One Martini backbone bead per residue (centre of mass of N, CA, C, O) as a GRO file, in nm:
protein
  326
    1UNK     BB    1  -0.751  -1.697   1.083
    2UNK     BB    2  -0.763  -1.386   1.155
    3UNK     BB    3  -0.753  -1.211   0.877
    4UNK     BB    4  -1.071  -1.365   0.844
    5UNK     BB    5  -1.080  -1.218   1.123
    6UNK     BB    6  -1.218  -1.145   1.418
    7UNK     BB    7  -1.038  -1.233   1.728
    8UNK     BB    8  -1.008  -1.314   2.093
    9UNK     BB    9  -0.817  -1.533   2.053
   10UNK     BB   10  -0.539  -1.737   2.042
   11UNK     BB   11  -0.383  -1.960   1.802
   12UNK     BB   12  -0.240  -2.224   1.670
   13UNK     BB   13  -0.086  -2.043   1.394
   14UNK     BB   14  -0.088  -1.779   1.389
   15UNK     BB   15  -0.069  -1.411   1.327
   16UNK     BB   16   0.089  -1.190   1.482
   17UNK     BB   17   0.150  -0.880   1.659
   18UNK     BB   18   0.455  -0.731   1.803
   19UNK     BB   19   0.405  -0.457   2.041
   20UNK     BB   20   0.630  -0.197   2.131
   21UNK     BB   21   0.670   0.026   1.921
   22UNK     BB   22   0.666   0.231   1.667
   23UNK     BB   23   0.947   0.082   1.580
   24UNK     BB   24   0.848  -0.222   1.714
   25UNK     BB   25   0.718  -0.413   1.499
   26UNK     BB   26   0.625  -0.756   1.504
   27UNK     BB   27   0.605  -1.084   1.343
   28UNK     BB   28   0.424  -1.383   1.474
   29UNK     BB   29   0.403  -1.773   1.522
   30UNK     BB   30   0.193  -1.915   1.726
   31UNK     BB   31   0.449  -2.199   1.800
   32UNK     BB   32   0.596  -2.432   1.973
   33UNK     BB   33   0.746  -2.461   1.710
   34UNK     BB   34   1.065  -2.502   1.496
   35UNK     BB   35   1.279  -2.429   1.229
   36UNK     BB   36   1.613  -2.482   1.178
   37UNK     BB   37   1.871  -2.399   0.963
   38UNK     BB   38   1.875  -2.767   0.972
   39UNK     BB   39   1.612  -2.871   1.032
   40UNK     BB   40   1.527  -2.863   1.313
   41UNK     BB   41   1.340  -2.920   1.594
   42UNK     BB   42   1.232  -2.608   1.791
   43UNK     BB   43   1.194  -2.388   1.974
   44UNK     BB   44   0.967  -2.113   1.958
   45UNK     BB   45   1.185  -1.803   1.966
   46UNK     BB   46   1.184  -1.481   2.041
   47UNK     BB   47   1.406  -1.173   1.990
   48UNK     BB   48   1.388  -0.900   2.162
   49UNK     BB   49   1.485  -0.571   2.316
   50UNK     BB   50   1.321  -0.725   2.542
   51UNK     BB   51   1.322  -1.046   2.540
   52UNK     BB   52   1.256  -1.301   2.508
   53UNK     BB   53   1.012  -1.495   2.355
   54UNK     BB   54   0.744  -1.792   2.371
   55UNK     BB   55   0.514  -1.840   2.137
   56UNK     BB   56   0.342  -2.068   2.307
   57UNK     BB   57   0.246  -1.845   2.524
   58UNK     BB   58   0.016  -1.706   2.330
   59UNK     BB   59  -0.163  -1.956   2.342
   60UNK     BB   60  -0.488  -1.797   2.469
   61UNK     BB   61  -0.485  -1.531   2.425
   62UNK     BB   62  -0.573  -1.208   2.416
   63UNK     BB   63  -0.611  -0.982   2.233
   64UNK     BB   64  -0.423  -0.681   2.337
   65UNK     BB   65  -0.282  -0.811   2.538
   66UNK     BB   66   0.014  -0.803   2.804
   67UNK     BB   67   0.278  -0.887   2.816
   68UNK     BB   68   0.600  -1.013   2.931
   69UNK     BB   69   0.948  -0.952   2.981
   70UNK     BB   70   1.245  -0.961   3.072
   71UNK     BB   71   1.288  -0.638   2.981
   72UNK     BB   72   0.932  -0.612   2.931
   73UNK     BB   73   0.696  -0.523   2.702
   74UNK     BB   74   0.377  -0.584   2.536
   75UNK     BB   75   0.162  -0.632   2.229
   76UNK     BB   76  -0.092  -0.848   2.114
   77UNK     BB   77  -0.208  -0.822   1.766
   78UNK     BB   78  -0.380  -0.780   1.519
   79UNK     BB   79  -0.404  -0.848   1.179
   80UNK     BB   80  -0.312  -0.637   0.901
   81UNK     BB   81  -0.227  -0.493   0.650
   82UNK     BB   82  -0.094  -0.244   0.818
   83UNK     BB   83   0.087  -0.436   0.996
   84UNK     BB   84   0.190  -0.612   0.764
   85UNK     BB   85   0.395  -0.405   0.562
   86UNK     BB   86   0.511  -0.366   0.783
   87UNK     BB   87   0.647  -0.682   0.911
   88UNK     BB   88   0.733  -0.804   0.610
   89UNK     BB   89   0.895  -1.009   0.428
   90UNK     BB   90   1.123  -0.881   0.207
   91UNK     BB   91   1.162  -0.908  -0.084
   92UNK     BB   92   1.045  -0.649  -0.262
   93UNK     BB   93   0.952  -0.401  -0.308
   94UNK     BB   94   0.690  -0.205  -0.140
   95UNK     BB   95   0.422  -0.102  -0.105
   96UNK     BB   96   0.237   0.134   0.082
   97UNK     BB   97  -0.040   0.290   0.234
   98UNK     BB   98  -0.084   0.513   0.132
   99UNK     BB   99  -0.114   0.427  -0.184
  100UNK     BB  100  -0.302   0.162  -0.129
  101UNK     BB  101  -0.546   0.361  -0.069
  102UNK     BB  102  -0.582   0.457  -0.310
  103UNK     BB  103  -0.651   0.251  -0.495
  104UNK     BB  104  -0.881   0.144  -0.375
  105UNK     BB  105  -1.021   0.346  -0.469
  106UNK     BB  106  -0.967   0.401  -0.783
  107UNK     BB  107  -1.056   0.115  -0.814
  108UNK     BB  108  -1.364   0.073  -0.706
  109UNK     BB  109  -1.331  -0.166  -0.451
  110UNK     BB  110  -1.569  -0.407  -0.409
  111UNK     BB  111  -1.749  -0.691  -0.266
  112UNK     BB  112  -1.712  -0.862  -0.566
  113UNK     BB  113  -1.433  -0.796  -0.730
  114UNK     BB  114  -1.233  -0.849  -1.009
  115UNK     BB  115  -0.880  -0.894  -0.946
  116UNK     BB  116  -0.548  -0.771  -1.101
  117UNK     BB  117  -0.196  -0.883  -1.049
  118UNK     BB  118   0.126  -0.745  -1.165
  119UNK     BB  119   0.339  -0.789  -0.918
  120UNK     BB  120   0.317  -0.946  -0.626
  121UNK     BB  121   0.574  -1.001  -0.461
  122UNK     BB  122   0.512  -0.923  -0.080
  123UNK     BB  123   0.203  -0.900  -0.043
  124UNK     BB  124   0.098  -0.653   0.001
  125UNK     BB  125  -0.129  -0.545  -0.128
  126UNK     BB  126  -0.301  -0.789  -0.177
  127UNK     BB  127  -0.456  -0.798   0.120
  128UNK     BB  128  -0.602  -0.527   0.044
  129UNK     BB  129  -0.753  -0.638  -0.150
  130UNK     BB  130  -0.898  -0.890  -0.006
  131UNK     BB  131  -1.018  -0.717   0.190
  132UNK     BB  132  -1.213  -0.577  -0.011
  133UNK     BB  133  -1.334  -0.777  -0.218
  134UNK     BB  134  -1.441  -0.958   0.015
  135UNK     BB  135  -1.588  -1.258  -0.013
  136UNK     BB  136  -1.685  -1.250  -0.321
  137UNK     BB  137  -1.437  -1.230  -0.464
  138UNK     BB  138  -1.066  -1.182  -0.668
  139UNK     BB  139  -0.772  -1.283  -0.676
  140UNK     BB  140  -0.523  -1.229  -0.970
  141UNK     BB  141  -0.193  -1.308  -0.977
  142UNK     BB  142   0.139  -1.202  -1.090
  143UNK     BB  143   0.424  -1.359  -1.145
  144UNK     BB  144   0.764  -1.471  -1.254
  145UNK     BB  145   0.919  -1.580  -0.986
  146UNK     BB  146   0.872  -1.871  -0.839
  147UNK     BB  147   0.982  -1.815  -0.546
  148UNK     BB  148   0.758  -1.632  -0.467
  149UNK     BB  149   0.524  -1.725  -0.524
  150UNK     BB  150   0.563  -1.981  -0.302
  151UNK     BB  151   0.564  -1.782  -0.076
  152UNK     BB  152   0.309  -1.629  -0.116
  153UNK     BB  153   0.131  -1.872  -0.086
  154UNK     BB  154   0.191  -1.981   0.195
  155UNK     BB  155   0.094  -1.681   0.306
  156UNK     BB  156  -0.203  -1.732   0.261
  157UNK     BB  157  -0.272  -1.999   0.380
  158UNK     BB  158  -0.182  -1.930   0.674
  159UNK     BB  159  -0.389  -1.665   0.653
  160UNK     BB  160  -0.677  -1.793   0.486
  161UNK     BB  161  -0.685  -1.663   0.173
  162UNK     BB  162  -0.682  -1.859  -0.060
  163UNK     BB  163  -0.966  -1.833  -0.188
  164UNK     BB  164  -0.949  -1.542  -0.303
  165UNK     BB  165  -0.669  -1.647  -0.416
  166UNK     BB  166  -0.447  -1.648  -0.725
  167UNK     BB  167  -0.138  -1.784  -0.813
  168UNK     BB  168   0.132  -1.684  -1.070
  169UNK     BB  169   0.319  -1.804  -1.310
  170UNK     BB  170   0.393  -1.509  -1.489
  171UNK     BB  171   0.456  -1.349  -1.813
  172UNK     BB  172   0.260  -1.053  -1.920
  173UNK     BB  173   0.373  -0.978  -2.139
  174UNK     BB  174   0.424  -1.196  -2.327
  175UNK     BB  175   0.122  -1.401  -2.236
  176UNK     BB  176  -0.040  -1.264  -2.020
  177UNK     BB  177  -0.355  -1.388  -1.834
  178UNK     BB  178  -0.545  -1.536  -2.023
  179UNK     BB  179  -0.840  -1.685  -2.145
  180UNK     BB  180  -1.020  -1.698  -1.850
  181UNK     BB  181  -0.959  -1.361  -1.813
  182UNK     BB  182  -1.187  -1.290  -2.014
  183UNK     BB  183  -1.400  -1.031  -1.948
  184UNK     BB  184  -1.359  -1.058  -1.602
  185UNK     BB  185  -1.211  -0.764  -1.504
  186UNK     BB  186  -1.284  -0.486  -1.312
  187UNK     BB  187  -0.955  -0.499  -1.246
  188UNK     BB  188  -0.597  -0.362  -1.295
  189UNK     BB  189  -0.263  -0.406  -1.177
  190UNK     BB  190   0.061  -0.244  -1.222
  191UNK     BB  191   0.394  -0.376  -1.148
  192UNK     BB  192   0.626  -0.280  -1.401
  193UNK     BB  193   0.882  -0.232  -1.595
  194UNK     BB  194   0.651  -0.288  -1.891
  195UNK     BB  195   0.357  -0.207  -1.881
  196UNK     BB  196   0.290  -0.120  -2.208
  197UNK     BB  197   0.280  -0.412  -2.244
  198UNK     BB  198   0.030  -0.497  -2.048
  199UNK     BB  199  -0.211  -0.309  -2.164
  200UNK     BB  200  -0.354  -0.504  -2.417
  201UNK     BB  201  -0.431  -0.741  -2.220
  202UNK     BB  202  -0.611  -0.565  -2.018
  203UNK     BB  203  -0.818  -0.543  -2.197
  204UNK     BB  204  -0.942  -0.847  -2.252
  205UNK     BB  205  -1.008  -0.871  -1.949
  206UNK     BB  206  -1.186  -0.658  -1.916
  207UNK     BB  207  -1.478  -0.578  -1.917
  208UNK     BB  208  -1.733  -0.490  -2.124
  209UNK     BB  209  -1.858  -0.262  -1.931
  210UNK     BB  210  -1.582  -0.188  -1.767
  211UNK     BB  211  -1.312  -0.030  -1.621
  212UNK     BB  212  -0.984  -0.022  -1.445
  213UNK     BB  213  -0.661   0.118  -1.388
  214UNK     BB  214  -0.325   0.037  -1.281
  215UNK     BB  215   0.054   0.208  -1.262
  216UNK     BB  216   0.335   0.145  -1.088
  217UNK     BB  217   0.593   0.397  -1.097
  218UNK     BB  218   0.912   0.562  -1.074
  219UNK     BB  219   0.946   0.645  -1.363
  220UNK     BB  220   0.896   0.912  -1.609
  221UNK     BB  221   0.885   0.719  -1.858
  222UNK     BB  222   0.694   0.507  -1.779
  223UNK     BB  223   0.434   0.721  -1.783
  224UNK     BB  224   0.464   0.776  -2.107
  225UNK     BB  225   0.415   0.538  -2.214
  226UNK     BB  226   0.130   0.414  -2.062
  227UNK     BB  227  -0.033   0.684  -2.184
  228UNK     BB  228   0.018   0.580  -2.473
  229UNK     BB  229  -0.123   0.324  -2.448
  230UNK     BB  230  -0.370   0.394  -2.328
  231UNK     BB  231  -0.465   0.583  -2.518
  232UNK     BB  232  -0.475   0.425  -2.812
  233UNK     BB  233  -0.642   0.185  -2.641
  234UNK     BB  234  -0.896   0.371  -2.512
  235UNK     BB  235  -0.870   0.540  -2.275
  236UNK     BB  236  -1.018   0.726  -1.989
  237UNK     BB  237  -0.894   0.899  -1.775
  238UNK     BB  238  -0.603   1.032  -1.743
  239UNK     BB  239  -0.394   0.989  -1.427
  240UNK     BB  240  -0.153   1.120  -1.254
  241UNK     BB  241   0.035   1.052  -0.877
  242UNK     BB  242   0.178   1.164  -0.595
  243UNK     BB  243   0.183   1.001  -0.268
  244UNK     BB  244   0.257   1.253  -0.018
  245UNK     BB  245   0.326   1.239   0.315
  246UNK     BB  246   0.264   1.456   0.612
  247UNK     BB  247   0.406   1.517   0.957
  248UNK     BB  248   0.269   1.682   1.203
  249UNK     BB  249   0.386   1.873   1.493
  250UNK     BB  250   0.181   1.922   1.809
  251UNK     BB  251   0.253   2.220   1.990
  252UNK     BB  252   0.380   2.407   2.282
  253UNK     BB  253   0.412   2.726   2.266
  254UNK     BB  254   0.636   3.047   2.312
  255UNK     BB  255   0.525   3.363   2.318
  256UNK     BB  256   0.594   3.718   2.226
  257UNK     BB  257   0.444   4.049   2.329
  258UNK     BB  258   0.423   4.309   2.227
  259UNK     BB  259   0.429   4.660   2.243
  260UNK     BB  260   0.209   4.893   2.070
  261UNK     BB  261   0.324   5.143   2.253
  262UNK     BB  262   0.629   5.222   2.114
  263UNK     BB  263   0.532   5.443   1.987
  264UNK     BB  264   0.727   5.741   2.096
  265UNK     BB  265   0.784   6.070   2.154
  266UNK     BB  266   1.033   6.272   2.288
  267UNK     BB  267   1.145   6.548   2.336
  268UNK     BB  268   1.409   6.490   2.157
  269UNK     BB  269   1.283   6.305   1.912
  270UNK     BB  270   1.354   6.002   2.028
  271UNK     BB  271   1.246   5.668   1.966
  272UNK     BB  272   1.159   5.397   2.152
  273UNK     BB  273   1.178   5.065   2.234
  274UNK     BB  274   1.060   4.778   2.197
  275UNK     BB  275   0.878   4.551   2.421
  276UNK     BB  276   0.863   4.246   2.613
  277UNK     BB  277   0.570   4.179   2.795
  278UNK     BB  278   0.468   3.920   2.724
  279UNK     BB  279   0.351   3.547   2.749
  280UNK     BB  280   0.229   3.279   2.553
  281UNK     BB  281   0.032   3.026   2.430
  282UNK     BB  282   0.053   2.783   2.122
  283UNK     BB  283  -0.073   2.597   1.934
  284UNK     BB  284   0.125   2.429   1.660
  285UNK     BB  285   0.213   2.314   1.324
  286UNK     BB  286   0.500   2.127   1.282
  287UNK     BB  287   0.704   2.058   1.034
  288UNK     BB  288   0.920   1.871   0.881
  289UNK     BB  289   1.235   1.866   0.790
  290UNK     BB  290   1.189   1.672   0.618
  291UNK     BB  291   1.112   1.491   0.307
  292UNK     BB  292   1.000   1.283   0.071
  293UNK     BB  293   1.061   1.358  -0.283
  294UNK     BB  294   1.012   1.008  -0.358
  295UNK     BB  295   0.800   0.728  -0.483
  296UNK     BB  296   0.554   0.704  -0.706
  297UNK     BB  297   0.351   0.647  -0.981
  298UNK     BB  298  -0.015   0.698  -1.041
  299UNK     BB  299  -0.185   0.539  -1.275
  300UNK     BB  300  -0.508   0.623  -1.417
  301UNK     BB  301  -0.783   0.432  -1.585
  302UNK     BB  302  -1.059   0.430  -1.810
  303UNK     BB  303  -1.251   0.164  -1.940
  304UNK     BB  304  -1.513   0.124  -2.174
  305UNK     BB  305  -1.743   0.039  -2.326
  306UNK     BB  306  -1.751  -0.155  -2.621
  307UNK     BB  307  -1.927   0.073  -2.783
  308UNK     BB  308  -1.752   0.308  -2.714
  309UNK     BB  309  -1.451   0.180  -2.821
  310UNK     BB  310  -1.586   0.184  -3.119
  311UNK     BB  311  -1.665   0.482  -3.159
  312UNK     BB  312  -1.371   0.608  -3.107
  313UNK     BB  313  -1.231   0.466  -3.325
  314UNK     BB  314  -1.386   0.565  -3.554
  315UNK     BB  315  -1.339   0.885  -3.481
  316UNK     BB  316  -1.020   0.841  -3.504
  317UNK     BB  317  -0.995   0.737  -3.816
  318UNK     BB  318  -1.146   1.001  -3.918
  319UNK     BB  319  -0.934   1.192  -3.831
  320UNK     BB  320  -0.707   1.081  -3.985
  321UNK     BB  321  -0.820   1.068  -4.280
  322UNK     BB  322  -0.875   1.395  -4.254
  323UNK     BB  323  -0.512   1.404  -4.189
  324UNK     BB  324  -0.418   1.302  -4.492
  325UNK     BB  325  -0.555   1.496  -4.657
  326UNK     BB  326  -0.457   1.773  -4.569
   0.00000   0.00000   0.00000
């Protein structure tokens, strides 16, 4: 499937992209059957705001190429995880581009990484993460939710990216991540109601000569209790970041240029009034009228390595028995 590579062909069963405007981005699956909701095998039909599309009709077209519709037109494009998260079907609230792109940064992660997430949610997140760290790393995701785990485990499979990815149900707040993936993860990503519940577990997760932690919250008491988890148990460089992007719009204005020779005195001693002279003309970017106020909190830090957390924990025993004197 295209997910695991760019492809010049649409094959039977891809997944599609298919672009009519800037707001009207839809996923559609290249199958010329599919299931009514009745169980019937009928023909796969997409219905959208120009015209039916025949799906079975997409197979065989190249990528980026231009379709018609019965009342308009349209492109159909490769998948990408950034155009997979505007068009994948919501079980969960989902983490957004913005968000997506600095965790991979702060996360510093590179192909052949070992990357931990919980909870899976609608697989946004995930698909960004699997495409940063193949070929050869791996991602271990976990969800409590039985459903969805399911679901998203199926959309794996046939994005082509199950090699990559392992899915789990399980509460990792009471019973962690497993001992199979003890000092094996090089990172680890939390969107969780009770972070700092699971903070604890990816100690033990986290290699042992170090590693990254992320934990995306909306609330700030969510991010107070994390920190204070993280300190404890020796985590170094935390902070805390939300990333609000802002769209400028790039126009061009007219401008009125006063004449600076308005001030003249005349004989009665009263001063004449400033005129508009010329009009310009001037690129300007205009701020949006409106902008969100809040998306969610990004907390990172680093666990050092075991030498280092042995020593941390020392000079802090240290320093607790020096204030107890005291």
């Amino acid at each position: 499937m295209s997910f695991d590579g760019y492809k010049t062909v649409i094959e039977e069963g891809d997944t599609v992209i298919l672009y009519l405007t800037v707001s009207q981005v839809y996923s559609v699956q290249a199958e010329a059957k599919t299931l009514s909701k009745k169980g019937v095998e009928v023909d796969n039909v997409f219905q959208t705001p120009y015209g039916a599309l025949k799906c079975s009709d997409l197979i065989g077209k190249q990528y980026g190429s231009k379709i018609t519709l019965s009342k308009g037109w349209g492109y159909v494009l490769q998948p990408t995880p950034e155009l997979w998260t505007i068009t994948l079907p919501h079980r969960t609230q989902i983490i957004y581009t913005p968000d997506i792109s600095m965790i991979v940064l702060q996360l510093e992660l590179a192909p052949g990484s070992i990357v931990i997430e919980s909870g899976t949610g609608s697989g946004s997140l995930s698909h960004a993460l699997i495409r940063a760290i193949k070929p050869h790393g791996h991602l271990y995701t976990f969800d409590f939710h039985e459903n969805r785990v399911k679901l998203v485990e199926e959309e794996f499979n046939c994005h082509n990216l199950g090699a990559f990815v392992t899915v789990t149900q399980r509460d990792v707040c009471s019973n962690g991540f497993g001992s199979d993936l003890d000092n094996k993860a090089d990172s680890v990503f939390l969107d969780l109601p009770h972070p700092w519940l699971a903070i604890p577990h990816a100690v033990n997760s986290i290699k042992e000569d170090g590693g990254r932690i992320c934990s995306f919250s909306p609330c700030i008491e969510q991010v107070q209790k994390s920190c204070e988890a993280l300190s404890r148990l020796g985590f170094q460089e935390i902070q805390t970041m939300e990333v609000l992007q802002t769209s400028y719009s790039v126009q061009t204005k007219r401008l009125p240029v006063l004449n600076l020779d308005f001030v003249k005195t005349e004989k009665d001693g009263n001063e004449t009034k400033g005129k508009e002279r010329d009009v310009v003309k001037s690129v300007m970017a205009v701020p949006p009228s409106t902008q969100p106020g809040h998306t969610g909190y990004l907390t990172f830090a680093t666990l050092p390595p075991v030498w280092a957390r042995k020593l941390q924990i020392s000079l802090n025993q240290a320093q607790e028995s020096g204030n107890d004197l005291n």
